[in-house]
Amino acid sequence: MTRIAIAGFQHETNTFAPDETTLDDFIQQGAWPALTRGDDVFQVFDGLNIPIAGFMSACRHQMVPILWAMAEPGGYVTDKAFDTITGEIVDGITRASPDAVYLDLHGAMVTRAYPDAEAEILRRIRARMGPDMPIAVSLDLHGNLSPAFFDLASVVTIYRTYPHTDFAETGARAAALLDRAMAAPLFKAYRQGDFLTPITAQTTDHSPAKELYAALPGADAVSVDMAIGFPPADIPDCGPSIFAYADTQEAAEAAADAALARLKAAEPEFDARLVPAAEAVRQAMAMTGPVLIADPQDNPGAGGTSDTTGVLQALMDASAPDAVLSMLHDPAAAQAAHAAGVGARIEIELGGGHRQYSDPVRATVVVEVLSDGKFTCSGPMFGGAHADLGPIAGLRIDGTGIRVVVGSVRCQNLDQEFFRVAGIEPGDHAIICVKSAVHFMADYKRITPTVLFAVAPGANPCDLTAIPYTKLRPGIRLD
């Protein structure tokens, strides 16, 4: 019987984020499962919308689970974390002595030692298992993928939606493509795009990404996928890349060229849709709600600190009569609220933990709801996944209709349960503010089609011309 070793190691690295990503960040549970080993992988991921779950569901071979780990996007992954987890994966694969390998990776991991971390993972596996071992990899649409990575992987599949509602589907495609590659040789081709786009312009709910991804895979290819890239990463291979697989080299090259031509033609259409925070609040107050205001530059799903106060301050300055915001990362505020108890009125500082982006907001707040931060997501991306975000508090700015959810674990708000855990039904409020860039749309579009992208300082600048790049490859453009 064919035996497949399976493992996962995911991180999206913002090289401009202020805080490193440590081994503890991979071990602890947040909105994603905690680090999981061995046969526990079968139980933890069964039925979840996560790539390794999709692979397991579609795979018809004996699987040997090694390890799965993911940390919330953030700054450089420490070399200790990378070497520890990669070493355990490589050792596990070596012990398993499989016929093939499947890896659930991201594609945008960076360490100080390895700017192309996913390629390094594959190099270490190849060093043990040899150049002919079939290795299938599923990747995030935001991967920054190098020629070296392309050469080292046998076959690759990439998410085709943003918000990423096709996690599991992408893992299942990897299982099918691996089967195809093991049955007969596949020819492959790789291309890189020459421009970067802000993440708020990349959603497949809107043009041009909607049409670009709908055009995949192409009539004559077995598989074609595109990673549009993760902009806040100062590395040479930052940006779009295309992977094509076919029965002939000619067909693979033609499919890759066609996808690249479509990408280049679409460049002028990408629009970040940014509005200054104060203007976003003004516009939202003039509309019939609910209106959603995203805070993409403090999106923890892109390495944001999730503690900036630009949008909150704009709500307070405008005396917004009915607004809710989630989730502000402020463990101290959450702890103070829990110590005070429900109904207490306390003086407090909110957010501003990274003063390079914003100052704390000083306010009197009423503690309305307290929670242990444990809940189950219900939206299209993570429905069924269990979150554990530590102590959470629902606070109301005294004398106003502004409510803030403060939490103890930095995490992107991509599900309405990030409000409900604090007793707030988001659709009942005029203005809904989320610390997210695009992923929120999968769930929140079910309650409002009206979205504004507010510009306030944060670790994920969506105006790419404001990012101090020094390592991009020559000729790449910032759109």
XYZ file of C-alpha atoms in Angstrom:
479
model
C 0.000 0.000 0.000
C 1.222 3.508 -0.848
C 2.129 5.464 2.286
C 1.934 9.274 2.403
C 3.591 11.285 5.171
C 1.550 14.415 5.925
C 2.570 17.527 7.831
C 1.789 21.224 8.092
C 3.795 24.326 9.060
C 2.151 27.655 8.307
C 3.167 31.245 8.833
C 2.629 34.467 6.911
C 5.545 36.721 7.825
C 5.334 40.504 7.792
C 9.000 41.520 7.887
C 7.987 45.038 8.970
C 5.946 43.894 11.987
C 7.550 44.863 15.302
C 7.338 41.546 17.175
C 9.021 38.252 16.295
C 7.048 35.010 16.031
C 8.309 32.511 18.612
C 7.939 28.797 19.183
C 5.292 29.505 21.832
C 3.201 31.275 19.186
C 3.031 28.007 17.235
C 2.346 25.870 20.300
C -0.578 27.813 21.761
C -4.122 27.693 20.456
C -5.808 30.824 19.173
C -8.383 30.871 16.404
C -6.315 28.120 14.757
C -5.702 24.714 16.379
C -2.701 24.334 18.642
C 0.402 22.461 17.501
C -0.781 18.900 16.853
C 1.272 15.717 16.526
C 0.840 12.193 15.246
C -2.561 10.521 15.085
C -4.143 13.484 16.904
C -4.015 15.212 13.506
C -6.778 12.868 12.304
C -9.089 13.827 15.167
C -8.328 17.555 15.457
C -8.716 18.367 11.766
C -11.526 16.000 10.822
C -14.199 17.992 8.996
C -12.510 21.387 9.358
C -12.023 23.789 6.473
C -8.225 23.548 6.621
C -6.009 22.243 3.778
C -4.683 19.199 5.607
C -8.279 18.201 6.398
C -9.172 18.383 2.710
C -6.140 16.301 1.802
C -7.009 13.658 4.393
C -10.579 13.465 3.155
C -9.521 13.004 -0.481
C -6.453 10.792 0.008
C -6.983 7.104 -0.762
C -3.643 5.939 0.595
C -2.316 5.120 4.033
C -1.395 8.389 5.729
C 1.273 8.881 8.368
C 0.610 12.185 10.177
C 3.740 13.889 11.522
C 2.901 17.344 12.861
C 0.809 20.429 12.099
C 1.600 23.927 13.405
C 0.447 27.441 12.621
C 0.931 30.841 14.254
C -0.997 34.059 13.691
C 0.776 36.164 11.032
C 3.425 38.414 12.539
C 7.064 39.388 12.417
C 10.053 37.217 11.536
C 9.785 33.600 12.682
C 12.637 32.978 15.074
C 15.298 30.579 13.865
C 14.660 28.474 16.982
C 10.989 28.051 16.094
C 11.775 27.282 12.460
C 14.543 24.789 13.190
C 12.569 23.049 15.949
C 9.397 22.500 13.941
C 11.135 21.802 10.635
C 13.480 19.382 12.359
C 10.580 17.468 13.870
C 8.846 17.278 10.488
C 11.973 16.094 8.669
C 12.792 13.531 11.346
C 9.213 12.250 11.297
C 9.210 11.867 7.527
C 12.539 10.062 7.697
C 11.216 7.602 10.290
C 8.025 7.034 8.296
C 9.982 6.201 5.112
C 6.937 7.024 2.964
C 6.313 6.700 -0.750
C 5.345 10.387 -0.986
C 4.919 13.510 1.147
C 2.144 16.094 1.489
C 2.857 19.455 3.133
C 0.278 22.039 4.233
C 2.410 25.205 4.001
C 1.701 28.898 3.578
C 4.319 30.206 1.162
C 5.228 33.486 2.874
C 7.269 32.374 5.885
C 10.481 34.317 6.526
C 13.187 33.893 9.154
C 16.328 35.965 9.651
C 18.415 33.094 8.295
C 15.991 31.992 5.562
C 14.118 34.605 3.537
C 12.746 31.687 1.475
C 11.725 29.495 4.395
C 9.403 27.108 2.543
C 12.165 26.315 0.061
C 14.441 25.565 3.004
C 11.878 23.119 4.410
C 11.859 21.285 1.075
C 15.669 21.357 0.849
C 15.929 19.619 4.214
C 13.383 16.982 3.230
C 15.145 16.388 -0.094
C 18.470 16.058 1.699
C 17.027 13.113 3.648
C 14.600 11.573 1.150
C 16.338 12.229 -2.165
C 15.470 14.136 -5.347
C 12.839 11.670 -6.607
C 10.489 11.627 -3.607
C 7.078 12.947 -4.772
C 6.264 16.022 -2.656
C 2.880 17.732 -2.958
C 2.365 21.121 -1.320
C -0.764 23.182 -0.810
C -0.227 26.906 -0.362
C -1.922 30.165 0.525
C -2.936 32.572 -2.217
C -0.599 35.077 -0.500
C 2.550 33.022 -0.936
C 5.750 34.732 -2.093
C 7.143 31.815 -4.018
C 10.603 31.454 -5.518
C 12.015 29.542 -8.480
C 13.928 27.431 -5.945
C 10.705 26.416 -4.216
C 9.111 25.578 -7.580
C 12.052 23.328 -8.474
C 11.979 21.499 -5.134
C 8.240 20.755 -5.062
C 6.820 18.007 -7.267
C 3.318 19.504 -7.468
C 1.665 22.538 -5.912
C -1.919 23.690 -5.397
C -2.880 27.178 -4.193
C -6.057 28.692 -2.761
C -8.232 30.282 -5.440
C -10.419 32.415 -3.185
C -9.808 35.430 -0.958
C -11.414 35.260 1.597
C -9.974 31.763 1.668
C -13.134 29.687 1.750
C -11.448 26.912 -0.264
C -8.847 25.770 2.296
C -10.023 22.155 2.314
C -10.746 22.118 -1.414
C -7.131 23.114 -2.087
C -5.864 20.260 0.072
C -8.131 17.865 -1.803
C -6.768 19.138 -5.131
C -3.276 18.458 -3.826
C -4.244 14.834 -3.132
C -5.597 14.414 -6.674
C -2.586 16.120 -8.263
C -0.191 13.986 -6.219
C -1.973 10.858 -7.438
C -1.677 12.105 -10.997
C 2.042 12.842 -10.582
C 2.727 9.424 -9.077
C 0.893 7.701 -11.952
C 2.864 9.378 -14.755
C 5.378 12.215 -15.083
C 3.971 15.756 -15.209
C 5.682 18.641 -16.961
C 5.701 21.965 -15.180
C 6.255 25.676 -15.778
C 6.691 28.668 -13.459
C 6.295 32.412 -13.946
C 6.687 35.470 -11.721
C 4.704 38.678 -12.013
C 6.451 42.028 -11.849
C 4.152 44.112 -9.630
C 2.804 44.070 -6.059
C -0.792 44.765 -5.074
C -2.189 45.741 -1.645
C -4.143 42.961 0.035
C -7.353 45.033 0.054
C -7.190 44.984 -3.763
C -6.779 41.224 -3.974
C -10.193 39.898 -2.988
C -11.728 37.406 -5.385
C -15.153 38.824 -4.527
C -14.297 41.756 -6.835
C -12.542 42.413 -10.119
C -9.933 41.804 -11.338
C -8.953 38.922 -9.029
C -12.422 37.404 -9.424
C -11.916 36.949 -13.152
C -8.240 35.997 -12.881
C -8.953 33.083 -10.595
C -12.096 32.040 -12.439
C -9.925 31.580 -15.554
C -7.824 28.871 -13.858
C -6.733 26.176 -14.638
C -6.857 26.502 -18.436
C -8.099 24.070 -21.061
C -4.922 22.138 -21.916
C -3.280 21.940 -18.485
C -3.756 19.420 -15.712
C -3.446 22.182 -13.091
C -2.667 25.908 -13.025
C -2.540 28.001 -9.858
C -1.505 31.537 -8.974
C -0.257 33.093 -5.742
C -0.864 36.820 -5.851
C 1.708 37.481 -3.136
C 1.982 38.993 0.342
C 3.232 42.591 0.039
C 4.618 43.403 3.533
C 7.620 41.123 3.087
C 10.959 42.646 2.156
C 12.397 39.708 0.215
C 13.481 39.289 -3.418
C 10.648 36.904 -4.325
C 7.836 39.036 -2.939
C 4.974 39.152 -5.451
C 2.854 37.025 -7.773
C 3.806 33.608 -9.087
C 2.176 31.019 -11.346
C 2.510 27.209 -11.291
C 1.364 25.123 -14.273
C 1.355 21.325 -14.704
C 0.494 19.476 -17.896
C 1.086 16.313 -19.897
C 3.611 18.072 -22.149
C 6.136 20.817 -21.578
C 4.584 22.817 -24.383
C 1.161 22.734 -22.722
C 2.612 23.697 -19.329
C 4.512 26.654 -20.796
C 1.461 27.821 -22.752
C -0.792 27.651 -19.704
C 1.691 29.577 -17.546
C 2.155 32.227 -20.254
C -1.603 32.666 -20.633
C -2.114 33.102 -16.880
C 0.742 35.610 -16.701
C -0.653 37.588 -19.640
C -4.046 37.833 -17.916
C -2.360 38.984 -14.703
C -0.361 41.696 -16.476
C -3.420 42.954 -18.354
C -5.312 43.278 -15.069
C -2.656 45.380 -13.301
C -4.401 48.762 -13.780
C -7.642 47.407 -12.330
C -6.367 46.612 -8.834
C -7.771 49.181 -6.390
C -6.936 49.300 -2.682
C -10.157 51.272 -1.968
C -8.701 53.109 1.031
C -10.414 55.946 2.916
C -8.946 57.933 5.841
C -10.375 56.676 9.124
C -12.177 59.910 10.013
C -13.745 60.063 6.548
C -14.763 56.399 6.760
C -16.603 57.078 10.025
C -18.231 60.199 8.570
C -19.439 58.273 5.536
C -20.683 55.376 7.662
C -22.682 57.705 9.908
C -24.382 59.200 6.835
C -25.460 55.765 5.546
C -28.262 53.473 6.548
C -26.642 50.667 8.524
C -25.257 48.318 9.156
C -22.040 49.608 7.584
C -18.801 47.731 8.063
C -15.509 49.574 8.564
C -12.394 47.413 8.150
C -9.087 48.406 9.745
C -6.776 46.638 7.261
C -3.547 48.322 8.287
C -3.922 46.807 11.756
C -5.044 43.426 10.444
C -3.462 40.751 12.667
C -4.022 38.367 9.772
C -1.275 40.296 7.958
C 0.986 40.789 10.958
C -0.775 43.799 12.484
C -0.441 44.278 16.229
C -4.249 44.513 16.604
C -3.870 47.150 19.296
C -3.929 50.390 17.298
C -6.555 52.961 18.200
C -6.893 55.061 15.039
C -10.355 53.783 14.121
C -11.566 53.778 17.729
C -10.424 57.363 18.170
C -12.193 58.353 14.934
C -15.434 56.842 16.259
C -15.080 58.751 19.519
C -14.152 62.030 17.805
C -17.279 61.760 15.652
C -19.483 60.771 18.611
C -20.710 57.760 16.664
C -24.062 56.906 18.277
C -23.986 53.154 17.643
C -20.717 51.380 16.807
C -19.018 48.121 17.782
C -15.342 47.187 17.342
C -13.631 43.792 17.650
C -11.075 42.672 18.514
C -8.655 45.040 20.215
C -5.673 43.112 21.544
C -5.250 44.388 25.092
C -4.667 41.673 27.705
C -4.229 44.264 30.467
C -7.599 45.883 29.741
C -9.277 42.482 29.598
C -7.731 41.536 32.933
C -8.775 44.837 34.521
C -12.344 44.318 33.348
C -12.425 40.789 34.743
C -11.069 42.046 38.059
C -13.717 44.787 38.215
C -16.660 42.586 37.228
C -19.771 43.029 35.100
C -21.468 46.378 35.666
C -18.349 48.102 36.939
C -17.384 51.539 35.653
C -13.610 51.868 35.427
C -11.001 54.315 34.150
C -8.792 52.556 31.665
C -6.329 52.863 28.801
C -7.313 50.966 25.673
C -4.823 49.744 23.074
C -1.779 51.724 21.995
C 0.632 48.960 22.969
C 2.878 49.910 20.041
C 3.313 53.680 20.219
C 4.863 53.891 16.755
C 1.326 53.408 15.408
C -1.003 55.009 17.983
C -1.421 56.148 21.565
C -3.747 54.494 24.066
C -7.279 55.819 24.311
C -8.010 56.961 27.856
C -11.655 56.480 28.757
C -14.184 55.538 31.366
C -15.778 52.258 30.333
C -18.662 50.155 31.565
C -17.946 46.426 31.767
C -20.907 44.823 30.020
C -19.812 41.232 29.331
C -16.982 38.958 30.455
C -15.921 35.749 28.702
C -13.243 33.081 28.901
C -12.683 33.557 25.145
C -13.659 30.021 24.160
C -16.098 29.735 21.283
C -16.811 27.904 18.055
C -16.659 29.757 14.756
C -19.769 29.621 12.568
C -18.811 31.458 9.373
C -17.863 30.073 5.938
C -14.099 30.116 6.534
C -13.697 28.539 9.962
C -17.109 27.095 10.760
C -16.712 24.356 13.373
C -13.234 25.458 14.465
C -12.769 25.999 18.185
C -11.104 29.233 19.316
C -9.453 29.914 22.652
C -8.512 33.586 22.943
C -8.146 33.880 26.708
C -10.047 36.413 28.847
C -12.270 38.711 26.777
C -14.362 41.694 27.824
C -17.138 43.629 26.148
C -16.765 47.289 27.129
C -18.904 50.343 26.424
C -17.325 53.782 26.374
C -19.257 55.510 29.135
C -21.826 58.002 27.904
C -21.652 56.724 24.308
C -22.985 53.967 22.088
C -19.479 52.773 21.233
C -18.647 49.229 22.323
C -15.199 47.608 22.165
C -14.286 43.949 22.519
C -10.860 43.543 24.128
C -9.049 40.217 24.042
C -5.971 38.473 25.341
C -4.763 36.698 22.169
C -3.954 38.616 18.982
C -6.259 37.307 16.281
C -8.013 38.502 13.120
C -11.768 39.036 13.274
C -12.981 36.814 10.428
C -16.176 35.491 12.010
C -19.197 37.103 13.677
C -18.511 34.977 16.755
C -15.681 37.430 17.568
C -18.466 39.806 18.613
C -20.923 37.255 19.957
C -18.371 35.954 22.455
C -18.748 39.372 24.108
C -22.537 39.423 23.924
C -22.743 41.605 20.803
C -24.860 40.688 17.775
C -22.988 42.691 15.113
C -25.853 42.964 12.637
C -27.915 44.861 15.231
C -25.558 47.863 15.146
C -25.191 50.772 12.732
C -21.393 50.601 12.412
C -19.364 47.391 12.676
C -15.568 47.752 12.905
C -13.264 44.778 12.427
C -9.515 44.303 12.685
C -9.229 42.542 9.338
C -8.467 43.300 5.693
C -10.585 40.939 3.582
C -11.271 37.647 5.376
C -14.128 39.193 7.345
C -16.101 39.485 4.101
C -16.852 35.751 3.968
C -19.102 35.964 7.043
C -20.007 39.630 7.386
C -21.294 40.022 3.829
C -24.230 37.960 5.038
C -25.345 40.933 7.140
C -24.143 43.917 5.080
C -22.854 44.604 1.565
C -21.485 48.005 2.585
C -17.773 48.003 3.402
C -15.312 50.859 3.905
C -11.554 50.316 4.233
C -10.247 52.817 6.768
C -6.670 54.064 6.744
C -5.112 54.386 10.177
C -1.459 53.709 11.076
C -0.521 50.052 11.525
C 2.057 47.393 10.701
C 0.385 46.436 7.411
C 0.499 49.543 5.188
C -1.890 49.155 2.259
C -0.304 52.057 0.387
C 2.712 50.104 -0.789
C 4.651 53.243 -1.663
C 4.827 53.924 2.094
C 6.697 50.669 2.799
C 10.513 51.063 3.103
C 11.531 48.127 0.921
C 15.249 47.475 0.414
C 15.398 43.871 -0.890
C 12.834 43.564 -3.695
C 14.124 42.170 -6.976
C 14.928 44.811 -9.619
C 12.072 46.031 -11.797
C 9.142 45.163 -9.555
C 6.415 47.822 -9.400
C 4.299 48.973 -6.439
C 0.658 49.456 -7.442
